[in-house]
XYZ file of C-alpha atoms in Angstrom:
490
model
C 18.034 48.350 25.545
C 16.346 45.179 24.251
C 18.268 43.179 21.680
C 15.158 42.005 19.830
C 15.415 38.418 18.598
C 13.388 36.428 16.115
C 12.639 32.916 17.398
C 10.954 30.077 15.523
C 9.439 27.287 17.625
C 8.704 23.944 15.950
C 6.175 21.493 17.398
C 3.150 19.511 16.238
C 1.531 19.897 19.650
C -0.743 22.918 19.367
C -2.608 23.922 22.544
C -5.563 23.602 23.200
C -5.978 21.006 20.446
C -3.205 18.871 21.921
C -2.393 19.085 25.633
C 0.925 17.244 25.673
C 3.951 18.167 27.735
C 5.853 19.521 24.717
C 2.948 21.638 23.513
C 2.333 23.090 26.967
C 6.018 23.900 27.453
C 6.520 25.422 24.002
C 3.373 27.539 24.421
C 4.856 28.864 27.673
C 8.221 29.563 26.020
C 6.516 31.381 23.129
C 4.518 33.581 25.511
C 7.578 34.298 27.645
C 9.634 35.440 24.658
C 6.736 37.464 23.208
C 6.117 39.116 26.550
C 9.766 40.150 26.680
C 9.401 41.985 23.340
C 10.837 39.372 20.964
C 9.335 38.185 17.680
C 8.095 34.589 17.866
C 6.794 32.308 15.097
C 5.204 28.919 15.741
C 5.683 26.352 12.961
C 3.024 23.706 13.524
C 0.248 21.572 12.086
C -3.120 23.321 12.013
C -6.065 21.011 12.831
C -9.361 21.081 10.947
C -11.085 22.507 14.027
C -8.607 25.400 14.289
C -10.045 28.703 15.491
C -8.017 31.923 15.183
C -9.563 33.480 18.290
C -8.814 30.361 20.337
C -5.214 30.465 19.123
C -4.797 34.092 20.183
C -6.196 33.333 23.637
C -3.391 30.834 24.188
C -0.538 32.344 22.153
C -1.207 36.084 22.035
C 0.964 37.808 19.416
C 2.804 34.684 18.298
C 2.799 34.343 14.488
C 1.338 31.065 13.223
C 3.166 29.326 10.364
C 1.199 26.249 9.193
C 3.168 23.232 8.014
C 2.031 22.039 4.612
C 2.343 18.383 5.502
C 0.705 16.728 2.517
C -1.636 13.769 2.711
C -3.672 13.837 5.919
C -3.882 10.043 5.801
C -0.265 9.924 6.931
C -1.113 11.774 10.137
C -1.637 9.088 12.761
C -0.951 10.277 16.287
C 1.667 8.311 18.184
C 0.645 6.972 21.582
C 3.348 5.639 23.929
C 0.646 3.437 25.406
C -0.073 1.366 22.365
C -1.772 3.441 19.689
C -0.902 3.044 16.016
C 2.691 4.106 15.434
C 2.785 5.910 12.102
C 5.812 6.037 9.838
C 5.172 9.617 8.775
C 7.979 11.152 10.892
C 10.451 11.443 8.045
C 7.799 12.898 5.720
C 6.859 15.447 8.334
C 10.502 16.444 8.870
C 10.782 17.155 5.134
C 7.576 19.217 5.276
C 8.929 21.199 8.218
C 12.148 21.960 6.331
C 10.272 22.958 3.173
C 7.855 25.194 5.093
C 10.733 26.788 6.995
C 12.710 27.514 3.824
C 9.660 28.960 2.089
C 8.945 31.352 4.972
C 12.357 32.263 6.362
C 14.957 32.019 3.555
C 15.078 35.784 3.024
C 14.968 36.697 6.712
C 16.327 33.767 8.775
C 15.487 33.681 12.482
C 18.128 34.086 15.170
C 17.053 30.954 17.033
C 15.092 27.800 16.230
C 13.713 25.686 19.094
C 12.494 22.117 18.569
C 12.109 18.927 20.619
C 13.898 15.604 20.292
C 10.616 13.642 20.236
C 9.678 12.843 16.653
C 12.792 14.563 15.241
C 10.599 17.172 13.544
C 13.548 19.435 12.713
C 16.068 16.759 11.712
C 16.072 17.510 7.960
C 16.323 21.226 8.688
C 19.249 20.509 11.026
C 20.957 18.420 8.354
C 20.775 21.367 5.956
C 22.037 23.617 8.720
C 25.025 21.300 9.179
C 25.816 21.963 5.511
C 25.958 25.703 6.323
C 22.410 26.531 5.221
C 20.969 29.092 7.677
C 24.477 29.271 9.078
C 23.748 32.296 11.295
C 20.774 30.662 12.993
C 21.264 28.890 16.315
C 19.408 25.566 16.463
C 18.341 24.686 20.012
C 17.087 21.189 20.841
C 14.891 20.600 23.883
C 15.306 17.199 25.538
C 11.650 16.314 25.992
C 11.991 12.516 25.982
C 12.174 10.543 22.756
C 10.441 7.536 21.258
C 13.116 5.216 22.641
C 12.331 6.255 26.234
C 8.589 5.794 25.736
C 8.868 2.364 24.124
C 11.419 1.061 26.628
C 9.046 1.821 29.491
C 6.061 0.519 27.546
C 7.725 -2.854 26.920
C 9.435 -3.208 30.312
C 6.531 -5.153 31.804
C 6.237 -7.906 29.197
C 7.884 -11.303 28.832
C 11.333 -11.420 27.234
C 10.095 -13.381 24.225
C 7.257 -10.929 23.536
C 6.866 -8.421 20.751
C 8.995 -5.281 21.064
C 8.192 -2.255 18.927
C 11.777 -1.032 19.352
C 12.788 -3.745 16.895
C 10.501 -2.440 14.170
C 12.519 -0.794 11.387
C 10.229 2.243 11.296
C 10.833 2.871 15.003
C 14.554 2.221 14.669
C 14.595 4.950 12.067
C 12.750 7.449 14.277
C 15.079 6.675 17.209
C 18.107 7.181 14.956
C 16.717 10.480 13.678
C 16.063 11.661 17.242
C 19.612 10.721 18.233
C 20.942 12.564 15.186
C 19.278 15.765 16.408
C 21.422 15.739 19.556
C 24.595 15.668 17.469
C 23.441 18.346 15.039
C 22.015 20.855 17.541
C 24.056 23.951 18.348
C 22.689 23.917 21.882
C 20.697 21.431 23.964
C 18.303 22.305 26.772
C 17.637 19.546 29.311
C 14.978 20.141 31.986
C 16.792 17.965 34.532
C 20.297 16.651 35.042
C 19.136 13.034 35.306
C 17.485 13.297 31.874
C 20.648 14.722 30.347
C 22.953 12.114 31.895
C 20.753 9.356 30.484
C 21.193 10.736 26.955
C 24.848 11.617 27.367
C 25.812 8.135 28.587
C 24.220 6.631 25.485
C 25.270 9.106 22.793
C 28.504 10.581 24.181
C 27.430 14.121 23.318
C 29.637 16.836 24.795
C 28.534 18.594 27.969
C 29.707 21.884 26.475
C 26.536 22.569 24.521
C 23.951 21.557 27.139
C 22.096 23.872 29.518
C 20.003 22.511 32.404
C 16.881 24.701 32.528
C 13.641 23.664 34.265
C 10.452 23.597 32.224
C 8.017 26.487 32.367
C 4.365 26.885 33.266
C 1.962 29.098 31.356
C 2.063 32.659 32.780
C -1.704 32.664 33.415
C -1.349 29.448 35.415
C 1.010 31.094 37.895
C -1.024 34.328 38.080
C -4.249 32.468 38.846
C -2.807 30.340 41.622
C -5.353 30.514 44.481
C -4.427 31.103 48.138
C -3.690 27.943 50.061
C -6.398 26.781 52.412
C -7.543 23.593 54.056
C -9.672 21.431 51.749
C -13.198 20.667 52.925
C -12.971 17.077 51.703
C -9.624 15.346 51.722
C -8.713 13.194 48.726
C -5.672 11.785 46.959
C -5.130 12.879 43.352
C -3.379 11.369 40.329
C -3.146 13.225 36.996
C -1.762 11.397 33.980
C -2.412 8.684 31.409
C -3.573 5.371 32.815
C -0.606 3.353 31.599
C 2.677 1.782 32.597
C 4.761 4.839 31.740
C 2.933 7.037 34.249
C 2.984 4.277 36.872
C -0.784 4.145 37.332
C -0.477 0.498 38.357
C 2.118 1.364 41.016
C -0.190 4.030 42.374
C -3.092 1.612 42.747
C -0.881 -0.999 44.428
C 0.285 1.620 46.940
C -3.248 2.924 47.462
C -4.671 -0.548 48.105
C -1.876 -1.115 50.617
C -2.888 2.152 52.305
C -6.554 1.048 52.402
C -5.617 -2.322 53.905
C -3.491 -0.812 56.661
C -5.575 2.149 57.836
C -9.206 2.741 58.772
C -11.290 5.310 56.904
C -8.834 5.850 54.031
C -9.181 8.975 51.905
C -10.670 8.461 48.440
C -8.529 8.429 45.305
C -9.328 10.411 42.141
C -7.484 9.386 38.971
C -7.632 11.961 36.160
C -6.484 10.783 32.732
C -7.429 8.772 29.683
C -7.533 4.987 29.633
C -4.787 3.341 27.551
C -4.031 -0.065 26.096
C -1.370 -1.877 28.124
C 0.801 -4.441 26.389
C 1.465 -6.412 29.577
C -2.287 -6.870 30.103
C -3.311 -7.383 26.497
C -6.184 -4.953 27.109
C -6.776 -1.471 28.487
C -5.675 -0.389 31.930
C -9.227 0.019 33.230
C -10.367 -3.320 31.838
C -7.605 -4.933 33.884
C -7.879 -2.953 37.093
C -11.648 -2.839 37.450
C -11.411 -6.581 37.963
C -8.370 -6.445 40.250
C -9.574 -3.784 42.687
C -11.252 -5.534 45.645
C -15.019 -4.912 45.767
C -14.809 -3.243 49.177
C -12.502 -0.516 47.782
C -14.037 0.114 44.360
C -16.290 2.867 45.689
C -13.267 4.757 46.999
C -11.641 5.166 43.559
C -12.950 7.532 40.883
C -11.734 7.441 37.275
C -12.672 10.711 35.553
C -11.221 9.983 32.117
C -9.533 12.752 30.168
C -10.865 16.197 31.072
C -10.221 19.764 29.984
C -6.978 21.189 31.303
C -8.768 23.982 33.144
C -10.776 21.401 35.093
C -7.574 19.834 36.389
C -6.894 23.037 38.316
C -10.161 22.582 40.197
C -9.014 19.147 41.314
C -5.675 20.580 42.439
C -7.456 23.150 44.596
C -9.171 20.451 46.659
C -6.457 17.780 46.761
C -4.712 16.874 50.007
C -1.817 15.152 48.220
C -0.895 14.333 44.622
C 1.024 11.219 43.554
C 3.361 10.956 40.541
C 4.772 7.402 40.372
C 6.011 7.576 36.739
C 8.617 4.985 35.825
C 10.395 7.645 33.789
C 10.000 11.395 33.336
C 12.525 13.922 32.078
C 10.827 16.572 34.217
C 7.132 16.540 35.205
C 5.149 19.675 34.303
C 1.934 18.434 35.943
C 3.846 17.780 39.160
C 5.174 21.346 39.082
C 1.616 22.612 38.514
C 0.457 20.769 41.629
C 3.315 22.244 43.668
C 2.514 25.777 42.512
C -1.032 25.174 43.747
C 0.392 24.254 47.135
C -0.335 20.537 46.923
C 2.206 18.169 48.556
C 3.455 15.586 46.056
C 4.915 12.094 46.343
C 7.149 11.143 43.410
C 9.146 8.186 42.111
C 12.894 8.164 42.637
C 15.383 8.034 39.769
C 13.304 10.331 37.526
C 13.184 14.016 36.671
C 10.314 14.262 39.158
C 12.723 13.716 42.036
C 14.810 16.657 40.850
C 11.800 18.941 41.260
C 11.688 18.248 44.993
C 15.405 18.384 45.733
C 16.982 17.723 49.117
C 14.428 19.812 51.002
C 11.652 17.315 50.258
C 13.675 14.098 50.076
C 11.166 12.397 52.420
C 8.543 12.753 49.667
C 10.583 10.697 47.180
C 9.904 6.934 47.111
C 10.679 3.779 45.227
C 7.143 3.117 44.047
C 8.147 -0.261 42.603
C 8.915 -1.728 46.019
C 7.989 0.662 48.868
C 4.187 0.360 48.958
C 4.247 0.251 52.740
C 6.357 3.413 52.967
C 4.036 5.252 50.554
C 0.995 4.099 52.537
C 2.550 5.317 55.766
C 3.313 8.724 54.248
C -0.249 9.060 52.961
C -1.610 8.302 56.403
C 0.752 10.865 57.934
C -0.310 13.609 55.512
C -4.030 12.846 55.656
C -4.425 12.427 59.394
C -3.296 15.642 60.959
C 0.499 15.352 61.092
C 1.656 18.963 60.850
C -0.204 22.021 59.572
C -1.391 21.349 55.993
C -1.365 25.060 55.108
C 2.237 25.468 56.242
C 3.201 22.358 54.323
C 1.344 23.600 51.233
C 3.119 26.962 51.365
C 6.494 25.205 51.442
C 5.627 23.258 48.306
C 4.250 26.357 46.615
C 7.383 28.330 47.439
C 9.552 25.586 45.945
C 7.363 25.427 42.820
C 7.389 29.186 42.250
C 11.167 29.265 42.693
C 11.538 26.654 39.932
C 9.212 28.644 37.650
C 11.117 31.861 38.280
C 14.446 30.144 37.678
C 13.227 28.686 34.393
C 11.881 32.012 33.094
C 15.092 33.836 33.990
C 17.344 31.254 32.372
C 15.279 31.031 29.172
C 15.452 34.811 28.716
C 19.171 34.768 29.479
C 19.562 32.020 26.884
C 18.546 34.375 24.078
C 21.694 36.431 24.546
C 23.945 33.447 25.123
C 23.241 31.031 22.278
C 26.884 30.255 21.596
C 27.048 28.499 18.270
C 29.271 25.473 17.812
C 29.155 24.889 14.092
C 31.452 23.082 11.696
C 31.696 19.996 9.566
C 32.479 17.765 12.516
C 29.006 18.455 13.920
C 27.400 17.154 10.745
C 29.651 14.126 10.532
C 28.980 13.301 14.171
C 25.433 12.443 13.211
C 26.732 9.386 11.415
C 27.955 8.039 14.751
C 24.349 7.536 15.858
C 24.010 4.645 13.420
C 25.525 1.429 14.743
C 26.896 0.600 11.322
C 26.132 1.126 7.662
C 24.398 -2.230 7.250
C 21.946 -1.460 10.051
C 21.046 1.803 8.320
C 20.652 0.008 5.019
C 18.480 -2.636 6.692
C 16.222 0.114 7.995
C 15.935 1.719 4.570
C 15.234 -1.642 2.949
C 12.525 -2.743 5.368
C 10.738 0.589 5.347
C 10.652 0.523 1.570
C 8.874 -2.839 1.804
C 6.197 -1.406 4.069
C 5.193 1.819 2.331
C 6.309 3.231 -0.991
C 5.859 6.765 0.310
C 8.403 6.177 3.033
C 10.721 4.638 0.456
C 10.563 7.806 -1.650
C 11.144 10.013 1.395
C 14.226 8.052 2.405
C 15.742 8.259 -1.067
C 15.158 12.008 -1.026
C 16.875 12.257 2.347
C 19.923 10.360 1.139
C 20.099 12.278 -2.096
C 20.024 9.249 -4.413
C 17.678 8.289 -7.228
C 14.991 5.656 -6.728
C 16.641 3.536 -9.415
C 19.957 3.565 -7.607
C 18.288 2.882 -4.253
C 16.434 -0.056 -5.776
C 19.716 -1.474 -6.998
C 21.194 -1.128 -3.535
C 18.166 -2.864 -2.021
C 18.598 -5.856 -4.337
C 22.229 -6.347 -3.408
C 22.462 -4.465 -0.165
C 25.623 -6.009 1.201
C 27.463 -5.694 -2.077
C 26.548 -2.029 -2.438
C 26.767 -0.994 1.235
C 30.008 0.884 0.708
C 28.421 2.964 -2.040
C 25.575 4.011 0.236
C 27.958 4.958 3.029
C 29.868 7.203 0.622
C 26.633 8.886 -0.420
C 25.618 9.524 3.179
C 29.073 10.913 3.984
C 28.961 13.276 1.000
C 25.611 14.555 2.239
C 27.375 16.084 5.264
C 30.411 17.425 3.412
């Protein structure tokens, strides 16, 4: 007999209006739980172009709970590749908590699922640590935070260059994301390498983590076509054109392949162009000049396309490359595998975990092994082995990962073991290096935007007058602020 659960999923990424990895995953989780007979609510931002019918096509019977997030001017999308980084995160977290309390105070859900990126549920988790919604299990999905994105983004620049990680507003978001790991009752990591990266930095206990692979949308798996030989061979890349996704590493490897072998297969790169800090301009502005004239006709840049069109490209691809410098998992890579497309991935990332030992010869160091990647491309594209047999092996591996993920997510509903108590709330304070750093963050943000200043004072539970006094003599009053923060978790 089904033990029917009520689950609330929190994310700003609403498909099809935002096709990010978190939105795609959380849509799949919502449909999986709904399909199993559970009650699912999605707490999200509703865009101006929202269409109820379109929502039902993607989410079925999931209940939509719009976040009343206030002034739309504060909503500036964050881009890891150099877009404007808004300071609205704390405001949005307050709005999430207020919307949640307004809708679920009388009938709290059994489980709340949110992502680390953006710390959308951090204020709600802080209240939970104070025994509000004490019977609800708060599950945090390790999707990859702002710190990961910015570290990769800045890794290609000179040491004396600008680093957004040093901006107070981004320090605050990183601290809030870290706080979520300490406050969560349970953590889901899609790969062990992603979890070990967080654990080594934050010293969070292994006891509350579960390693569960990410999911694909049910319709994606059902519509997977039979594997056949492609009429026209080509190499495929799907992802943003930026440093994070390793688009530059891909082109270096591809040009090496073109230089070494006659009649190289063409390359199709699907994804939007992005500003690159190391270049001081967009990726395409840089690389359209760097690609030798004799090879420019072999490379096609499609720009960002509809997600359904990507499947068409998968159907005809001979091989797909994923050279990301960092990924916690790699949903698009899993999609390619389920379509029976062989994939080459970068080592030391969650992508490598998707392939496992069985496909270890498809894992490369894209930073240094251009020759090895070129040789593998030539091997795959020039008749070495039966492509259909190879494709079936990749598809089998992909479908096994999907099945494992679905089974473990459903099993999770009956095994959300809560680990509550005051120590969990107090542990959040350990994410701040020291009280003066926190105070410095509060002070600098208050100089930038008065709205953020008001949000911070609300979060700390102090009056604006008292906060202003602390700002004027921050070192003298640091102890007072620390006491206030500590009382917040008592």
